[in-house]
Coordinates of C-alpha atoms in Angstrom, one line a residue:
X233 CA 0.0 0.0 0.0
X234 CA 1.6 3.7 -1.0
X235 CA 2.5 5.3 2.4
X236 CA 1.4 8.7 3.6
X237 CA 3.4 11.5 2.5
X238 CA 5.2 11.6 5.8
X239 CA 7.5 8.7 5.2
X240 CA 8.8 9.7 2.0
X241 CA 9.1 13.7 2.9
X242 CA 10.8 12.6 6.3
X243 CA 13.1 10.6 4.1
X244 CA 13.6 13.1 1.9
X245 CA 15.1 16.0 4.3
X246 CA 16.8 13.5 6.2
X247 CA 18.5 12.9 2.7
X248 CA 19.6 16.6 2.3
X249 CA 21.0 16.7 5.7
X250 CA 23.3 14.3 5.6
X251 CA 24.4 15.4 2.1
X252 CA 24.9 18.5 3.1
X253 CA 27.0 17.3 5.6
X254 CA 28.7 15.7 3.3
X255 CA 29.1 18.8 1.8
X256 CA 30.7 20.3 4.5
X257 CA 33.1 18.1 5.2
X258 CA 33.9 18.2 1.4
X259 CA 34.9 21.7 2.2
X260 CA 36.2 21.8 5.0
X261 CA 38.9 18.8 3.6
X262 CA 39.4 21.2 0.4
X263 CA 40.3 24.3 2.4
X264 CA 42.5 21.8 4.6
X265 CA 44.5 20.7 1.6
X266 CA 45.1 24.4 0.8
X267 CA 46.0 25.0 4.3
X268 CA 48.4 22.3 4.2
X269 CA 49.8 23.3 0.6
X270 CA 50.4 26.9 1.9
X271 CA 51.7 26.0 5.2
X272 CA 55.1 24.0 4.0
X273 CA 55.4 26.6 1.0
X274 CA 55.7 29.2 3.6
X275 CA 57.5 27.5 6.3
X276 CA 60.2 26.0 4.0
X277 CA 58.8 22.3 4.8
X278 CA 59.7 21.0 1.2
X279 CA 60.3 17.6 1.9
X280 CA 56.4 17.8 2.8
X281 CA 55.3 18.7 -0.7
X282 CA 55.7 15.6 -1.7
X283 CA 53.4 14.5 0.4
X284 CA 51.1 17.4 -0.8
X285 CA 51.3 15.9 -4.6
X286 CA 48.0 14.2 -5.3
X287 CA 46.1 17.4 -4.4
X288 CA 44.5 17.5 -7.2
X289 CA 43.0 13.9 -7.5
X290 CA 42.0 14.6 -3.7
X291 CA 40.0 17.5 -4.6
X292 CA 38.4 15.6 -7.4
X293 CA 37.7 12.6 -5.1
X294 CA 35.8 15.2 -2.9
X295 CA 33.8 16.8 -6.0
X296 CA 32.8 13.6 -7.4
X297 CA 31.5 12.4 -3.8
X298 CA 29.9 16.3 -3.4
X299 CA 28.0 15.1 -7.3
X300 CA 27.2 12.2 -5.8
X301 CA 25.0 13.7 -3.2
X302 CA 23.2 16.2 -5.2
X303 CA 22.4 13.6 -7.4
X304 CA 20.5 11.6 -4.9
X305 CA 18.7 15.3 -4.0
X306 CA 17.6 15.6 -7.3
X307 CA 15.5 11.9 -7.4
X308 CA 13.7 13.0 -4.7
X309 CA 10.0 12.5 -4.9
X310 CA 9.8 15.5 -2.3
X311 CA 11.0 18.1 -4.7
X312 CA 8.0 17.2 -7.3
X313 CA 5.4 17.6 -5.0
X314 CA 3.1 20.4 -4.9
X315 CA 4.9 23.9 -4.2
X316 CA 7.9 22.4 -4.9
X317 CA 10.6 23.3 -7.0
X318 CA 10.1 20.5 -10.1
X319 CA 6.8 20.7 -9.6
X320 CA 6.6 23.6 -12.1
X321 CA 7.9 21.2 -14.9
X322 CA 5.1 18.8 -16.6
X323 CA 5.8 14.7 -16.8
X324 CA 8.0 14.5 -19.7
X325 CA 10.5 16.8 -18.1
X326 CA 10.5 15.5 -14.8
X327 CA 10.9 11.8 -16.3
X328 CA 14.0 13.2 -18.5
X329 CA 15.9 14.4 -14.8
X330 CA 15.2 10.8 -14.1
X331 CA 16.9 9.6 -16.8
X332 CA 19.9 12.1 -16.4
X333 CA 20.2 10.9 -13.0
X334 CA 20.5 7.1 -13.8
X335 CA 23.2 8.2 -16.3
X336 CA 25.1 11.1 -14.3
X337 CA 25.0 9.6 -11.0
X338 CA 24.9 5.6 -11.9
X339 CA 27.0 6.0 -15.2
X340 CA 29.4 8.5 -14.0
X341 CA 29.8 10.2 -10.8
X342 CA 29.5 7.2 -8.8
X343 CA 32.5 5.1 -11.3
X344 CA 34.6 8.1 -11.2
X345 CA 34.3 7.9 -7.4
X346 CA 35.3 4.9 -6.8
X347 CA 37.9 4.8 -10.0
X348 CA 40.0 8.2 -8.4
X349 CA 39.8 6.1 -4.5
X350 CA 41.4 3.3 -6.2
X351 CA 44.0 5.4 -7.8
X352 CA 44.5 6.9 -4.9
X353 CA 45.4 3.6 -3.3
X354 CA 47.4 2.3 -6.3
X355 CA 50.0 5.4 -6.1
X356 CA 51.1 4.5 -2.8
X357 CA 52.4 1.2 -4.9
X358 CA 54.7 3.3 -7.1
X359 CA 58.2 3.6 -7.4
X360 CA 59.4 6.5 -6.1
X361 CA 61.8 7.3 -9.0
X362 CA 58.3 7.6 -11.2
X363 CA 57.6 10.6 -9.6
X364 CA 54.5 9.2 -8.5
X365 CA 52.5 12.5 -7.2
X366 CA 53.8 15.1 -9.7
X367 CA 51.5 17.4 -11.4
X368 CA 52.1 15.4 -14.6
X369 CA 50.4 12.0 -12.4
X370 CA 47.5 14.1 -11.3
X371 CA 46.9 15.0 -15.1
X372 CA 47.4 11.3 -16.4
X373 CA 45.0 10.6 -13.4
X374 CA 42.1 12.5 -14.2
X375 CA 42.5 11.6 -17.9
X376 CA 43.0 7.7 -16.4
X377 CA 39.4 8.1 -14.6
X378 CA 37.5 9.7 -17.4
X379 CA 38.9 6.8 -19.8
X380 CA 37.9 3.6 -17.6
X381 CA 34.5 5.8 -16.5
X382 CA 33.8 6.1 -20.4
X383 CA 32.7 2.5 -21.3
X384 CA 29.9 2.9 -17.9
X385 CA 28.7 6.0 -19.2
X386 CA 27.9 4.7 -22.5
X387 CA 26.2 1.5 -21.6
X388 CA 24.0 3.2 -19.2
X389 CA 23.1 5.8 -22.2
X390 CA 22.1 3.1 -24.4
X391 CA 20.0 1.7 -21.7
X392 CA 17.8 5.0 -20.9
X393 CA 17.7 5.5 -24.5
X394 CA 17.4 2.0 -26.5
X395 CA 15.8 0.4 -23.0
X396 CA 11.9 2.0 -23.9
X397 CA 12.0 0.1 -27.5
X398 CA 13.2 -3.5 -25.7
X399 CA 9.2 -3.3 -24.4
X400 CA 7.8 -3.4 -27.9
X401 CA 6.7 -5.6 -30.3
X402 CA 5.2 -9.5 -29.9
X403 CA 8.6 -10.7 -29.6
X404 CA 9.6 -12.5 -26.7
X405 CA 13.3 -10.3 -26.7
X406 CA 10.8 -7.6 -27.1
X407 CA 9.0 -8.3 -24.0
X408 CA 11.1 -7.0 -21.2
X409 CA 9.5 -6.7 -18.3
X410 CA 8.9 -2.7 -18.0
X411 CA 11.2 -2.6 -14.1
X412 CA 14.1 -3.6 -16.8
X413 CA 14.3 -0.2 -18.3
X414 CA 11.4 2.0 -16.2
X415 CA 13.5 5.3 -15.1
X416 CA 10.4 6.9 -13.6
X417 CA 6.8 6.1 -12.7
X418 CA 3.3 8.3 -12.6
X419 CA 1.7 9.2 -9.9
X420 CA -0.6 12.0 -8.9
X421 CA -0.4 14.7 -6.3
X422 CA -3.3 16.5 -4.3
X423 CA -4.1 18.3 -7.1
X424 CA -4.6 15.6 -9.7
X425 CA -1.3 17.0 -11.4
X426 CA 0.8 14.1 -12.9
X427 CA 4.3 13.8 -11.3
X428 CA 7.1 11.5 -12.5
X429 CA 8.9 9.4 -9.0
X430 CA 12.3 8.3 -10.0
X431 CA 13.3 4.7 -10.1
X432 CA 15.9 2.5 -11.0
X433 CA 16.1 0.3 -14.4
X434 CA 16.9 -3.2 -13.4
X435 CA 19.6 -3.0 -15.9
X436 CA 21.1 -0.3 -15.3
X437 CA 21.5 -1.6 -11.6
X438 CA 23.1 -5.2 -13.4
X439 CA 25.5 -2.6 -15.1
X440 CA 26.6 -1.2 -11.9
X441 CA 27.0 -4.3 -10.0
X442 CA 29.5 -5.7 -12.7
X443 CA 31.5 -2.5 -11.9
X444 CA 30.8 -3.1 -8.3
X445 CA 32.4 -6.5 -8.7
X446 CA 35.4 -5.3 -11.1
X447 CA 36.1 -2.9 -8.5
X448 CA 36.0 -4.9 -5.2
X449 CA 37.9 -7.9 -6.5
X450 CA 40.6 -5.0 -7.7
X451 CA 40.4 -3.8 -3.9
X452 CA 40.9 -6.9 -2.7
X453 CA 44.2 -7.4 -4.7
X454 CA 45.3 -3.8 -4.2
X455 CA 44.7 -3.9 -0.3
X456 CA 46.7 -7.4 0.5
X457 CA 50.0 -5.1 -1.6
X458 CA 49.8 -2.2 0.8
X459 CA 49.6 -4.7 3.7
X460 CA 52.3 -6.4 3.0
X461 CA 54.4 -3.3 3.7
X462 CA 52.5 -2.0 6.4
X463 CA 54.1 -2.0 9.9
X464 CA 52.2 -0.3 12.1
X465 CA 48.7 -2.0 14.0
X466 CA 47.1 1.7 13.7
X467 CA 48.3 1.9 9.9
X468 CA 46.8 -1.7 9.4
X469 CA 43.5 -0.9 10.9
X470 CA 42.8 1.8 8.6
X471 CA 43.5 -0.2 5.5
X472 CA 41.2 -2.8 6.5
X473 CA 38.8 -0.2 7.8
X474 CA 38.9 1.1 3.7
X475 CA 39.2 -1.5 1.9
X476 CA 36.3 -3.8 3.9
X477 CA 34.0 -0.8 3.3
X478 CA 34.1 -0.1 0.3
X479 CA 34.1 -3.7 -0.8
X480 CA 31.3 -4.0 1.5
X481 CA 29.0 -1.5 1.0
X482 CA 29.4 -0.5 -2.7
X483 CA 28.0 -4.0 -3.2
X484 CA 25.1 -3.8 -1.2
X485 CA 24.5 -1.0 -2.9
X486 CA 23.8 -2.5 -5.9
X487 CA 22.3 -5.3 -4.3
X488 CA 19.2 -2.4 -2.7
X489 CA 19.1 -0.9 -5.9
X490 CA 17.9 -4.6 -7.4
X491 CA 15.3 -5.1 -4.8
X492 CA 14.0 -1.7 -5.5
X493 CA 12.3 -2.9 -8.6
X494 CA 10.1 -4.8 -6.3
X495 CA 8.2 -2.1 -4.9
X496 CA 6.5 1.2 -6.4
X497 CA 7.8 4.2 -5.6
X498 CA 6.0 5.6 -2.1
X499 CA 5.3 2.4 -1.1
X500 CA 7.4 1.3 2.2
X501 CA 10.0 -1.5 0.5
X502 CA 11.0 1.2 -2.2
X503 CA 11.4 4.0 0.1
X504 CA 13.4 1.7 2.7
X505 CA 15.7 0.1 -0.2
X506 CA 16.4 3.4 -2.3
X507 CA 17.0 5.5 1.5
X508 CA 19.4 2.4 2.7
X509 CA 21.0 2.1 -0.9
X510 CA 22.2 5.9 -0.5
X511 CA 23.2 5.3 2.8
X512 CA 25.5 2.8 1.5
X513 CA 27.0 5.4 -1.2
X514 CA 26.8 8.0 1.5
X515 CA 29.8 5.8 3.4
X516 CA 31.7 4.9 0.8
X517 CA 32.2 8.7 0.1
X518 CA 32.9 9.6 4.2
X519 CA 34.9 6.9 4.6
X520 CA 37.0 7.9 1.5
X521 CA 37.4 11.1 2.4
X522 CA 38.8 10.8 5.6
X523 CA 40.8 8.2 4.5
X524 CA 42.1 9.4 1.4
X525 CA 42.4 13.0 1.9
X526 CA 41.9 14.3 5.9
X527 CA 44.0 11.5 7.8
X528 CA 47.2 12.0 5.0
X529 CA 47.4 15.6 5.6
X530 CA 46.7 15.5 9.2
X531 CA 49.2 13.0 9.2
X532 CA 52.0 14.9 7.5
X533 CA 51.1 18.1 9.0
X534 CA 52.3 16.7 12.5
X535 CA 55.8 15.8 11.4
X536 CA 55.7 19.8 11.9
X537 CA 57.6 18.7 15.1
X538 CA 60.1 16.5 13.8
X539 CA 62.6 19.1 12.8
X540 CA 63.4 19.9 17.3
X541 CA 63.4 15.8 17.4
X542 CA 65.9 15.5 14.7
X543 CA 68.1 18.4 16.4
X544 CA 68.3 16.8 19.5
X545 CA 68.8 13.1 18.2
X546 CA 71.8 15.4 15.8
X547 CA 71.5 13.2 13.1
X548 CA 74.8 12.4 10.9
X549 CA 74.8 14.6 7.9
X550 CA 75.8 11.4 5.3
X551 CA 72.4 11.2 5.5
X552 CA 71.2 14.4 4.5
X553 CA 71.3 13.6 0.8
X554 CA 71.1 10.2 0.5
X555 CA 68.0 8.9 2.5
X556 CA 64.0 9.3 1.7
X557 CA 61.8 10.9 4.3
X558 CA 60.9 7.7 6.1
X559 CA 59.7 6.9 9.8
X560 CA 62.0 5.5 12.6
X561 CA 59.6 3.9 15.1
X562 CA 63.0 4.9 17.9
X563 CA 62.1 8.9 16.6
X564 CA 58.5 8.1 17.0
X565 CA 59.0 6.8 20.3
X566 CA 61.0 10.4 21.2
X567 CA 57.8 12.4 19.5
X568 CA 55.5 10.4 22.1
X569 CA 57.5 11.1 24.7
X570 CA 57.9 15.0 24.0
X571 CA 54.5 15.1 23.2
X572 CA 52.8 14.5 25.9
X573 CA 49.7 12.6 24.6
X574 CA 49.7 14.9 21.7
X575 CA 48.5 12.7 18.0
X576 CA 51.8 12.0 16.0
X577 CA 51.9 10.3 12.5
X578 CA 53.6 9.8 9.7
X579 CA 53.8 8.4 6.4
X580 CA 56.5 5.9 5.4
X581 CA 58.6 4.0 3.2
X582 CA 58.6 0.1 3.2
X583 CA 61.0 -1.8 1.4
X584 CA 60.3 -5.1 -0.4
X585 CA 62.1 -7.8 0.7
X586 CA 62.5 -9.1 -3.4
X587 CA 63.1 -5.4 -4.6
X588 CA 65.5 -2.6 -4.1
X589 CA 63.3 0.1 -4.5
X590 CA 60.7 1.2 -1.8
X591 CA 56.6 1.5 -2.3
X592 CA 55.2 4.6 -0.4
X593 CA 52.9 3.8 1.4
X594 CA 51.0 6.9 2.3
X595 CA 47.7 6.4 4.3
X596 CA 49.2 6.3 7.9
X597 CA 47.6 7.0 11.4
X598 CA 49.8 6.5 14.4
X599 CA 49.2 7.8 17.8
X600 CA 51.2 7.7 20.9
X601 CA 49.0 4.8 21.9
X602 CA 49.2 3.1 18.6
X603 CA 53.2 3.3 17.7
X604 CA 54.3 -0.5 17.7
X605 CA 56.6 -2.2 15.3
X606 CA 56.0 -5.9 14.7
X607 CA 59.0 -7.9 15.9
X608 CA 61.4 -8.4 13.3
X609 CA 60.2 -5.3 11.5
X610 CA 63.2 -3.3 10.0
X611 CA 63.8 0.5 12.3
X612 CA 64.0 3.1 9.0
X613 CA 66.5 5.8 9.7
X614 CA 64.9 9.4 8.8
X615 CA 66.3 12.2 6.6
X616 CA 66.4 15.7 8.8
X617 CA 64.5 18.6 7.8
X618 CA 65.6 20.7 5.1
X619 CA 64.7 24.2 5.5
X620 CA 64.6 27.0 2.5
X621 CA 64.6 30.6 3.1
X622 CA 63.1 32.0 0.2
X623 CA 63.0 35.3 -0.9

C-alpha cells in the first residue's frame, strides 16, 4: 500500500542533511589541503610537498563524492510535490531528470568515485623514482578516470535511451519486463497534477553491480599489496577499515538498488531500499574522504615537530642527501615522549624484501597509543629537515 506523504518527505530531508554534511566536510577537507599546501610553502617544509602531490586527485575525489550527493537530491519524490521546486515542470521533463540521474550519477559520478579512491590507493604502490605524485600524475590521473569511467557511461546511455524500444513488439526479446528499463513512474499529487517518481532500471543496476564486482575484486588485490608493507597495528586498521568498506558497502548498494524494482515508488520497500542504498554510497564517500584526503594531511602536518626531534637526536649529515623521508619507530617513540599525549603520525617507506626500490605507502595513522613495530620489522632511519629561506 503507498505510504502517507510523511515517510517519504521525512526521508527526503533527512536525505539533504546528511548530504549537506557531506558537503561540508567536502569543504572543509578542500580548504585543509590548501592550508596544508600553503603552510610548507611558507614555512620551508619542502620535503612535505611531496606529500602534498596528489592534491588534485583529492579534490576531485571530494567533488565527485559532493556530485554524488546532489544527485541523490535531485531523485527526490519531495521536490516534485506540490509547491515544490520540479513541480513547475510537466511529466516528460520531470521523467528526463530521471533519466539524467540514472546516467550522471549511476553511469558517471559514482565510477569516477570509486575509480579516483582506487587510484588513490594504487600510487602508494609506485616507485618513487616515477615521480609518482607530480603534477604530470595528477593529469594522467584525471584523464586515467574519465577513460575507464567512459565504457559505464555509454552502456547506461544506451540503456535509458534503446531500453523503452526492448518493451515493444510481440517478440519475446521484445517483452522485457517494464522494471528492466522503467526510469520513472506516474503518480498524482493533491491536485490531480501528474508527477514523474524516479526509479531505478533493473539494468542499469546489473550494469553497476558488474563494476561493483570489477572494483571490489581490484580492492581486494590492491589492499593485501599495501599490507604487506605495512608496519604499524594503527596503519593496518585503517587499510582494513577502507578497503572492507568499500568492498562491503558499494556492493550492497547494488544489491538495494535490485530489490528496488520490487516495490513502487512511495510504497514502504522502495522507500526503505532506495534511502538504505544511498546510505550505502553516502559511506563509501565519508569513509574515502577521511581516509584518502583528511587522515594523510593530518598526518603529514604533525611531522611539523620533527625538525626539534631530529636536532636533538643530531643526526649524521651522510644522511642528509642520501635517504628518503621515512619513519623510525625509535624517533616516533621520542615524538610520544615530548609530546605529551599529543597525536603523532607519519607516512613511510617500506621496502620489499625481493626489490630494491621502496613502495610509499602513504595512508598512515599513528598515535602515541598506537606506535608498535612488529617484531622483526626493519627501524627506517629518517632524513632531517631541510629548511629554504626563500626570498
Amino acid at each position: 500500500m503507498p505510504l502517507t506523504r510523511f515517510v517519504p518527505d521525512a526521508l527526503g530531508v533527512v536525505t539533504i542533511c546528511l548530504v549537506t554534511l557531506l558537503v561540508l566536510l567536502g569543504l572543509f577537507c578542500i580548504l585543509y589541503l590548501f592550508y596544508f599546501r600553503s603552510h610548507i610553502r611558507n614555512q620551508g617544509f619542502i620535503q612535505l610537498g611531496y606529500f602534498s602531490g596528489p592534491w588534485i586527485i583529492r579534490i576531485t575525489f571530494i567533488l565527485f563524492a559532493i556530485l554524488c550527493g546532489f544527485g541523490e537530491i535531485i531523485r527526490l519524490s519531495l521536490l516534485r510535490q506540490q509547491g515544490r521546486v520540479l513541480n513547475a515542470l510537466n511529466w516528460k521533463w520531470q521523467e528526463t531528470v530521471c533519466k539524467c540521474y540514472i546516467v550522471s550519477n549511476l553511469g558517471f559520478t559514482e565510477p569516477c568515485l570509486f575509480l579516483t579512491l582506487v587510484f588513490l590507493l594504487r600510487a602508494s604502490l609506485q616507485k618513487s623514482e616515477s615521480s609518482t605524485f607530480s603534477q604530470k600524475w595528477n593529469g594522467k590521473t584525471a584523464v586515467y578516470v574519465l577513460l575507464y569511467c567512459l565504457p559505464m557511461f555509454l552502456f547506461q546511455l544506451i540503456v535509458i535511451l534503446l531500453g523503452p524500444h526492448f518493451n515493444k513488439g510481440e517478440s519475446l526479446a521484445n517483452k522485457l519486463p517494464h522494471y528492466f528499463t522503467r526510469t520513472a513512474a506516474r503518480s498524482k499529487t493533491t491536485d490531480q497534477h501528474h508527477i514523474a517518481l524516479c526509479t531505478y532500471p533493473l539494468l542499469s543496476t546489473i550494469l553497476l553491480g558488474l563494476f561493483a564486482t570489477v572494483i571490489t575484486t581490484y580492492l581486494f588485490l590492491l589492499g593485501r599489496r599495501i599490507l604487506n608493507l605495512v608496519i604499524n597495528k594503527g596503519l593496518q586498521k585503517r587499510v582494513y577499515t577502507l578497503i572492507f568498506s568499500i568492498s562491503g558497502f558499494l556492493p550492497l548498494r547494488v544489491l538495494f538498488l535490485g530489490l528496488s524494482v520490487l516495490s513502487r515508488p512511495e510504497h514502504l520497500p522502495f522507500e526503505a531500499l532506495a534511502f538504505c542504498a544511498f546510505l550505502s554510497l553516502l559511506y563509501c564517500a565519508g569513509v574515502g574522504i577521511f581516509m584518502l584526503v583528511y587522515y594523510p594531511v593530518a598526518d603529514s602536518l604533525a611531522l611539523r615537530s620533527l625538525p626539534d626531534v631530529e636536532t636533538r637526536r643530531n643526526i649524521s649529515d651522510e644522511h642528509n642527501d642520501t635517504l628518503p623521508l621515512i619513519a623510525n619507530q625509535s624517533c616516533l617513540e621520542e615524538i610520544e615522549e615530548s609530546s605529551a599525549g599529543k597525536w603523532e603520525s607519519i607516512s613511510f617507506r617500506a621496502m620489499e624484501r625481493d626489490d630494491s626500490s621502496g613502495a610509499f605507502v602513504e595512508l598512515s595513522l599513528l598515535s602515541p597509543s598506537q606506535l608498535f613495530t612488529p617484531p622483526g620489522s626493519p627501524r627506517w632511519p629518517v632524513l632531517p629537515p631541510i629548511h629554504v629561506h626563500g626570498p
